[in-house]
Short mmCIF file of N, CA and C in Angstrom, two decimals:
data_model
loop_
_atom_site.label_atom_id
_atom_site.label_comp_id
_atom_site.label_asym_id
_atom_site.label_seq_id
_atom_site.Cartn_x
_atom_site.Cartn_y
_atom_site.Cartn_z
N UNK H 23 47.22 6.28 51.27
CA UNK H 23 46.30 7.37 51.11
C UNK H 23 46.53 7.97 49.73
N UNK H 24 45.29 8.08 49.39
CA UNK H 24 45.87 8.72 47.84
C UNK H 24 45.31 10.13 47.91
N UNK H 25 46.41 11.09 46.95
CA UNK H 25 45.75 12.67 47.08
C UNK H 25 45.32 13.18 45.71
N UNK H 26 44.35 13.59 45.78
CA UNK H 26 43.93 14.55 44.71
C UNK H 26 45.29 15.44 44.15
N UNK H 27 45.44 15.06 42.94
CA UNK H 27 46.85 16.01 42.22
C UNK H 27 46.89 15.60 40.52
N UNK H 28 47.76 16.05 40.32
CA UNK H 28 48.08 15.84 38.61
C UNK H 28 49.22 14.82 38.64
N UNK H 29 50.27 14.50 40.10
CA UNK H 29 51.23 13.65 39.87
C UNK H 29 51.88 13.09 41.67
N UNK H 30 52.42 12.44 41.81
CA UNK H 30 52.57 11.84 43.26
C UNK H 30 53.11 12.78 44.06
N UNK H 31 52.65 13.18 45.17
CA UNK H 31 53.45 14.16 46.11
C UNK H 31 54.16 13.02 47.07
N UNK H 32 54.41 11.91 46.97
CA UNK H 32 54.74 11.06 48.29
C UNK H 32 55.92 9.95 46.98
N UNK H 33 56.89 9.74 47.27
CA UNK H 33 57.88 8.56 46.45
C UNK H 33 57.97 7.96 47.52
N UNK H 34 57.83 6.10 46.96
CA UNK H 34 58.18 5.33 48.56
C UNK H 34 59.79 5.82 48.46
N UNK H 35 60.55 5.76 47.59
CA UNK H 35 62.36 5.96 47.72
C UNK H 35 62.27 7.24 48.04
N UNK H 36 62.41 8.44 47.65
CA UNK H 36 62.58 9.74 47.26
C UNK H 36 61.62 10.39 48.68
N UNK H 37 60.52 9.80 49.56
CA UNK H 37 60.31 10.60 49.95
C UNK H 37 58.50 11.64 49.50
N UNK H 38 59.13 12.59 50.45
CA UNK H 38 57.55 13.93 49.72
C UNK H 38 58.59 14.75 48.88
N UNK H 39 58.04 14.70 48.06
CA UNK H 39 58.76 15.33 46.33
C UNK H 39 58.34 17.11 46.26
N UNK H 40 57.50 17.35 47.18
CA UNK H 40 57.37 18.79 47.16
C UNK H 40 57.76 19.15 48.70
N UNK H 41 58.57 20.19 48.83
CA UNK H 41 59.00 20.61 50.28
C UNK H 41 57.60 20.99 50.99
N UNK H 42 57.64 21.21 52.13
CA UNK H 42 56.59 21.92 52.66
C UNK H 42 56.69 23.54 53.12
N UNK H 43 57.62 23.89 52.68
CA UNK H 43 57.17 25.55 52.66
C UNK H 43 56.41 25.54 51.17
N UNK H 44 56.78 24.62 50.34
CA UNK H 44 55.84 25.06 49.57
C UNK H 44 54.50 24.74 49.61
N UNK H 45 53.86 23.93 50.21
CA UNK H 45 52.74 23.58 50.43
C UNK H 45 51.92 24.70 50.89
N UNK H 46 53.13 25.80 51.96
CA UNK H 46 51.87 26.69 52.58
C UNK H 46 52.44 27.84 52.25
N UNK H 47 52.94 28.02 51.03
CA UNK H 47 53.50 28.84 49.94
C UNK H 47 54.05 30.09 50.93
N UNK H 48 55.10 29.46 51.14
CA UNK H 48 55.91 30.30 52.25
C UNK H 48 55.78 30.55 53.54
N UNK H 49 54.51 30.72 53.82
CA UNK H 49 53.87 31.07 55.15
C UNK H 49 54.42 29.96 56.35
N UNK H 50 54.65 30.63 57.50
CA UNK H 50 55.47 30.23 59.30
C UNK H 50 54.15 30.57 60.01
N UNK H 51 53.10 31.20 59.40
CA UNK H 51 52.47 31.56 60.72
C UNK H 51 50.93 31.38 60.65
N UNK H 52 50.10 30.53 61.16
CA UNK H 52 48.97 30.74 60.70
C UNK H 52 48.44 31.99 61.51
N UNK H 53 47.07 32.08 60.67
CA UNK H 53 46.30 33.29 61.08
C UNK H 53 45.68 33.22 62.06
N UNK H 54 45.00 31.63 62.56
CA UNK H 54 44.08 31.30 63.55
C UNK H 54 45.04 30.94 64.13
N UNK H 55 44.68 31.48 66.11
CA UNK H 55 45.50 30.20 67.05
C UNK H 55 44.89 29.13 67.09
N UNK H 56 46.05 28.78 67.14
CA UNK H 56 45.62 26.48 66.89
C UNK H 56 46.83 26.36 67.64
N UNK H 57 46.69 25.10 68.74
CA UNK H 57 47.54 24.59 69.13
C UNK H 57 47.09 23.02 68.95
N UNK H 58 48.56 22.29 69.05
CA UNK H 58 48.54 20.49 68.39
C UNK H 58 46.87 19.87 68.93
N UNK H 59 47.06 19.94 69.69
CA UNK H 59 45.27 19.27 70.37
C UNK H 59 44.52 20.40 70.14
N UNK H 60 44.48 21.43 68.79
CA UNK H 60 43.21 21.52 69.17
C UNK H 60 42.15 20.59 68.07
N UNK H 61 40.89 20.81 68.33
CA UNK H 61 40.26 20.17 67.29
C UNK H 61 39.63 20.83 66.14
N UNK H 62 39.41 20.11 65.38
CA UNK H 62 39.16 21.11 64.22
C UNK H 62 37.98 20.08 63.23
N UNK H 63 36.76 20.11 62.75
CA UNK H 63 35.71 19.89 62.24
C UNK H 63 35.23 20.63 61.01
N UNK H 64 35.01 19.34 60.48
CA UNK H 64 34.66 20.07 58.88
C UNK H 64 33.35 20.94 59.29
N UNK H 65 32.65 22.06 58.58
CA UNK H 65 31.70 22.48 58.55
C UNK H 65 30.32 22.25 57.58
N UNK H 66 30.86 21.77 56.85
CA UNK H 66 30.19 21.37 55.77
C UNK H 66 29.75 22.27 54.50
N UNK H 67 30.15 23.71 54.53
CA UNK H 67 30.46 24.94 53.81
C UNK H 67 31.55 24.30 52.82
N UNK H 68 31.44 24.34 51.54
CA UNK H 68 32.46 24.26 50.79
C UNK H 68 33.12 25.42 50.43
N UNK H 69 34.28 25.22 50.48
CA UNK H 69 35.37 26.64 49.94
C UNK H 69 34.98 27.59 48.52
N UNK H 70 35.15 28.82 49.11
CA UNK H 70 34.86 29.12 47.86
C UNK H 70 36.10 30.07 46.56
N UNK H 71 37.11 29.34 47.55
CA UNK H 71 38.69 29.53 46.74
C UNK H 71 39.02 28.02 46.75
N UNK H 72 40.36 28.60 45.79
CA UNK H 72 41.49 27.71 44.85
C UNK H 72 42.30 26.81 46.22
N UNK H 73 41.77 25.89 47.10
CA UNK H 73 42.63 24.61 47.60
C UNK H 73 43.25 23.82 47.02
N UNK H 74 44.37 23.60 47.63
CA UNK H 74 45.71 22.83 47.05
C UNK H 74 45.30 21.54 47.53
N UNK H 75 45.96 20.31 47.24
CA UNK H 75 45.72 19.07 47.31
C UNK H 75 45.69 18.35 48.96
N UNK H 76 46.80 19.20 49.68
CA UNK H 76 46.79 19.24 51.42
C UNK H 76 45.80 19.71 51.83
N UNK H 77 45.34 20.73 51.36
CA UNK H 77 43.99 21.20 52.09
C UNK H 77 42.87 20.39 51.77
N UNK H 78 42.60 19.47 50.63
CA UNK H 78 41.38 19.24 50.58
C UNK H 78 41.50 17.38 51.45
N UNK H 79 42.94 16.96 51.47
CA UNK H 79 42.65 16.01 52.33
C UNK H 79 42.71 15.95 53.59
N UNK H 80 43.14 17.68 54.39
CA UNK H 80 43.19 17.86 55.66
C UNK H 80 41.80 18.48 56.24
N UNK H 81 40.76 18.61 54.68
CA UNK H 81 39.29 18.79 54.98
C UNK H 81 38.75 17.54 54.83
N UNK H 82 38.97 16.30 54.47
CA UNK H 82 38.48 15.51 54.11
C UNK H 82 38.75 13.91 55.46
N UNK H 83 39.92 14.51 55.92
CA UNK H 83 40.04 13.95 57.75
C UNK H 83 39.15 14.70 58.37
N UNK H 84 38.73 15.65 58.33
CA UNK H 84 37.62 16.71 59.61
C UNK H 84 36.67 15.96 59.43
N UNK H 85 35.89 14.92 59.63
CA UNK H 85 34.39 14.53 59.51
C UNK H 85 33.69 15.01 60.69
N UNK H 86 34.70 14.28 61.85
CA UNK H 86 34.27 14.23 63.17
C UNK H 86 35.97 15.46 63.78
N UNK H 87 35.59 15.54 65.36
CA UNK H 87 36.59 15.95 65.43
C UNK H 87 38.00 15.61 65.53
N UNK H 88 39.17 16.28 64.89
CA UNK H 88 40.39 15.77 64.36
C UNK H 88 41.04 16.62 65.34
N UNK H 89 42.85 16.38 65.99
CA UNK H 89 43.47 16.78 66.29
C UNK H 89 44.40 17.62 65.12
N UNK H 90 44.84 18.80 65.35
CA UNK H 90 45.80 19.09 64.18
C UNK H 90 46.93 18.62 64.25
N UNK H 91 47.48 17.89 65.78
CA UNK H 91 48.51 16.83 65.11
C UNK H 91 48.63 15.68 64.40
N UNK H 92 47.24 15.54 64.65
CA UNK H 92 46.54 13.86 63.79
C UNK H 92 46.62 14.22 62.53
N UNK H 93 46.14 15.58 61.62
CA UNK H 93 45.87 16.11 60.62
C UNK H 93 47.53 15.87 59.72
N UNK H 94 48.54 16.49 61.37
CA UNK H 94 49.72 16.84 60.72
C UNK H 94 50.35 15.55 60.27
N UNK H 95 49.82 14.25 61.00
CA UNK H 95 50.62 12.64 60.54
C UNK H 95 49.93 12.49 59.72
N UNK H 96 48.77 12.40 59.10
CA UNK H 96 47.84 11.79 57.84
C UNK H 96 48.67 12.84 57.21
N UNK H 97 49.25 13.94 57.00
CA UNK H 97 49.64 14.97 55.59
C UNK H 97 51.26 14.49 55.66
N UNK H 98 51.95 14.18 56.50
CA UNK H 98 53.05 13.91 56.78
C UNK H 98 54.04 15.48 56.55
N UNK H 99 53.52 16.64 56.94
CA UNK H 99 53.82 17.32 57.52
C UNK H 99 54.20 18.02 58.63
N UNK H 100 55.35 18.85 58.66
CA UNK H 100 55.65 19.89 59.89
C UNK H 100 54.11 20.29 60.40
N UNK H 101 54.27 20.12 61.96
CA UNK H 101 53.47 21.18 62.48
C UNK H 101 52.53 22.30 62.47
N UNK H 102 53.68 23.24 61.92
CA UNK H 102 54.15 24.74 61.50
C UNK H 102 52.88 24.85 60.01
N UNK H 103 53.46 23.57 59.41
CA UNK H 103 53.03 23.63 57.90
C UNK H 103 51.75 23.79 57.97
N UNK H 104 51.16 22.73 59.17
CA UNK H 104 49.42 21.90 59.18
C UNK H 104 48.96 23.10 59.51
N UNK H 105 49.07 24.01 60.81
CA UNK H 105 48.80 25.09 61.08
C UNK H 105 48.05 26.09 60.07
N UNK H 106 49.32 26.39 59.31
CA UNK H 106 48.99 27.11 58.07
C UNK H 106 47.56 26.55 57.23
N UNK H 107 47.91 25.23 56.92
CA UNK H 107 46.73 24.69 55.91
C UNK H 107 45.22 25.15 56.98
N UNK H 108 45.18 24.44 58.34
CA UNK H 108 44.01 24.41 58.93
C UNK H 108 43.38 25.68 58.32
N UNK H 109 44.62 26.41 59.23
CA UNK H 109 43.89 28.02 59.71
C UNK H 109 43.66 28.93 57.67
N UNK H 110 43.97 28.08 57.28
CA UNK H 110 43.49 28.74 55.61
C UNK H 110 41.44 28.16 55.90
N UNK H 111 41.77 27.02 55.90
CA UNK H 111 40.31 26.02 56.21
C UNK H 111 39.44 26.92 56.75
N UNK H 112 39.80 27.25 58.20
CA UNK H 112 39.34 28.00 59.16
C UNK H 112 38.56 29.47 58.77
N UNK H 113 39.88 30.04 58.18
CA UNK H 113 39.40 31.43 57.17
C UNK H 113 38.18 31.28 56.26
N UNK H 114 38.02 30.31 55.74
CA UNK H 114 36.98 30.37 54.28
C UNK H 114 35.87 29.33 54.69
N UNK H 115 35.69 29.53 56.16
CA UNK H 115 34.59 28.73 56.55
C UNK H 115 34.71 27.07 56.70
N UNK H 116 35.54 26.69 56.03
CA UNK H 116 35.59 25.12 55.66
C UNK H 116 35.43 23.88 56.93
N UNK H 117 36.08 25.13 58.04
CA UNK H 117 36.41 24.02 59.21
C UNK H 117 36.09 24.76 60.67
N UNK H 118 35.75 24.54 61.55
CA UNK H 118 36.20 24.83 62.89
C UNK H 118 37.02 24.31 63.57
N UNK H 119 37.72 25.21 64.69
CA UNK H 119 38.83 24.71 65.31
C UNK H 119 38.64 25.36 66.90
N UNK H 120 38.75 24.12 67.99
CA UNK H 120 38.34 24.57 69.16
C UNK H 120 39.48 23.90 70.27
N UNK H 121 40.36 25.55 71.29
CA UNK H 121 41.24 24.35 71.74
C UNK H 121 40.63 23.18 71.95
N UNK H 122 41.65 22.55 73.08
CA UNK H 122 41.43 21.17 74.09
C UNK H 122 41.10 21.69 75.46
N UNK H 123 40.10 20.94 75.91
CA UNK H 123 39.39 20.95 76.79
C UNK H 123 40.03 20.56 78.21
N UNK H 124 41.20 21.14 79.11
CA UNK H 124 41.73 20.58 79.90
C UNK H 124 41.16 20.37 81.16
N UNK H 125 39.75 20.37 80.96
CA UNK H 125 39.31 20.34 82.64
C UNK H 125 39.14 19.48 83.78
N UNK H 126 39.35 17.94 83.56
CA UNK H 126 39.79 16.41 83.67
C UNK H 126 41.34 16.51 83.66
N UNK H 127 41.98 17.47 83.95
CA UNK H 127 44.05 16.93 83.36
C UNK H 127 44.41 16.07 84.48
N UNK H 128 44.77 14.99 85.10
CA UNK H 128 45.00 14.17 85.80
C UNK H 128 46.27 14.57 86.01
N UNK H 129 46.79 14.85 87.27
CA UNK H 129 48.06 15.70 87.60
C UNK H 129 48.38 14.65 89.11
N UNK H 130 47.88 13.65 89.54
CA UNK H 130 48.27 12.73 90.14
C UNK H 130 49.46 12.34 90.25
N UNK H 131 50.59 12.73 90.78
CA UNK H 131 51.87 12.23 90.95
C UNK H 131 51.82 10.07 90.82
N UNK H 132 51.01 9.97 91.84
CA UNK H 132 51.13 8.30 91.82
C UNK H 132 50.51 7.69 90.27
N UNK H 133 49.91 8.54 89.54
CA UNK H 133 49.21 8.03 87.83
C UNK H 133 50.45 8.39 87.26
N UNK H 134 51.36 9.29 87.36
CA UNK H 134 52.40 9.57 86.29
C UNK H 134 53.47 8.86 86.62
N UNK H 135 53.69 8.41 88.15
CA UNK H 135 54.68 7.32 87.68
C UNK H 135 54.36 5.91 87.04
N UNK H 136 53.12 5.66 87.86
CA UNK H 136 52.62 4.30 86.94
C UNK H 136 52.89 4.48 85.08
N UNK H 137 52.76 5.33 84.57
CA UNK H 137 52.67 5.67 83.04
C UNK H 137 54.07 5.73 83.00
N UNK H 138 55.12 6.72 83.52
CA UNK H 138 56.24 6.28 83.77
C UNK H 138 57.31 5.04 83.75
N UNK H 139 56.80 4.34 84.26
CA UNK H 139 57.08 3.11 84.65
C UNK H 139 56.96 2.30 84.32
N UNK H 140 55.31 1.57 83.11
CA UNK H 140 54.57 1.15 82.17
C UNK H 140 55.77 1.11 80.60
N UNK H 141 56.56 2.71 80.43
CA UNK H 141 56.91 3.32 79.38
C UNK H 141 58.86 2.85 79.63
N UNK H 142 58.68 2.90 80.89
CA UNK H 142 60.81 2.01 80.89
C UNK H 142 60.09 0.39 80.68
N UNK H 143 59.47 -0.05 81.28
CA UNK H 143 59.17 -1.44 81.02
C UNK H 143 58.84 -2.13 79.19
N UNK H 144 58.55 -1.23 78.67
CA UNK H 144 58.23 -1.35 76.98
C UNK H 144 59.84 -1.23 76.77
N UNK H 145 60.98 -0.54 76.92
CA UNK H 145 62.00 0.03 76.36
C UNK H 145 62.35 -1.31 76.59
#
């Protein structure tokens, strides 16, 4: 994946070359609740502030709807971090974000051991 920048944020040796508190320039907390499943969709509103290079490729996964943990493996970021970026998105129009829909949760004791069981057999 390549990111919009002036120089590589990703070394195959070295790693991500910029920490991620700095990415969400200090910030632990986003503003919007978001939890890992929720989804989040570009709007098609372009920003009308200064996005950093994470934000414009964690707007540029929203086509359709995205998980913000999906968001958080394409950025190869913390959680915590993605949070922050979305809910900036979220603020300036860029994106929507809607929990997960649990109304189907399959709570079947005899389905969770099969999945169970499926998951020692892979090991």
């Amino acid at each position: 994946m390549t990111l919009p920048q002036d120089g590589p944020l990703l070394d195959d040796a070295a790693g991500r070359l910029i920490r991620p508190y700095t990415v969400s320039n200090g910030r632990t907390r986003p503003t919007a609740v978001l939890d890992l499943l929720s989804l989040v969709m570009a709007t098609g509103t372009e920003p009308q502030i200064h996005l950093g290079p994470e934000h414009s490729v964690a707007l540029g996964l929203c086509g359709g709807p995205t998980s913000v943990a999906e968001i958080a493996a394409h950025l190869r970021l913390p959680a915590v971090v993605t949070k922050v970026l979305v809910s900036d998105l979220v603020d300036c129009g860029a994106v929507t974000a809607h929990p997960p829909a649990f109304h189907d949760m399959p709570t079947d004791r005899s389905l969770l051991e099969a999945v169970l069981d499926g998951l020692r057999r892979q090991l």
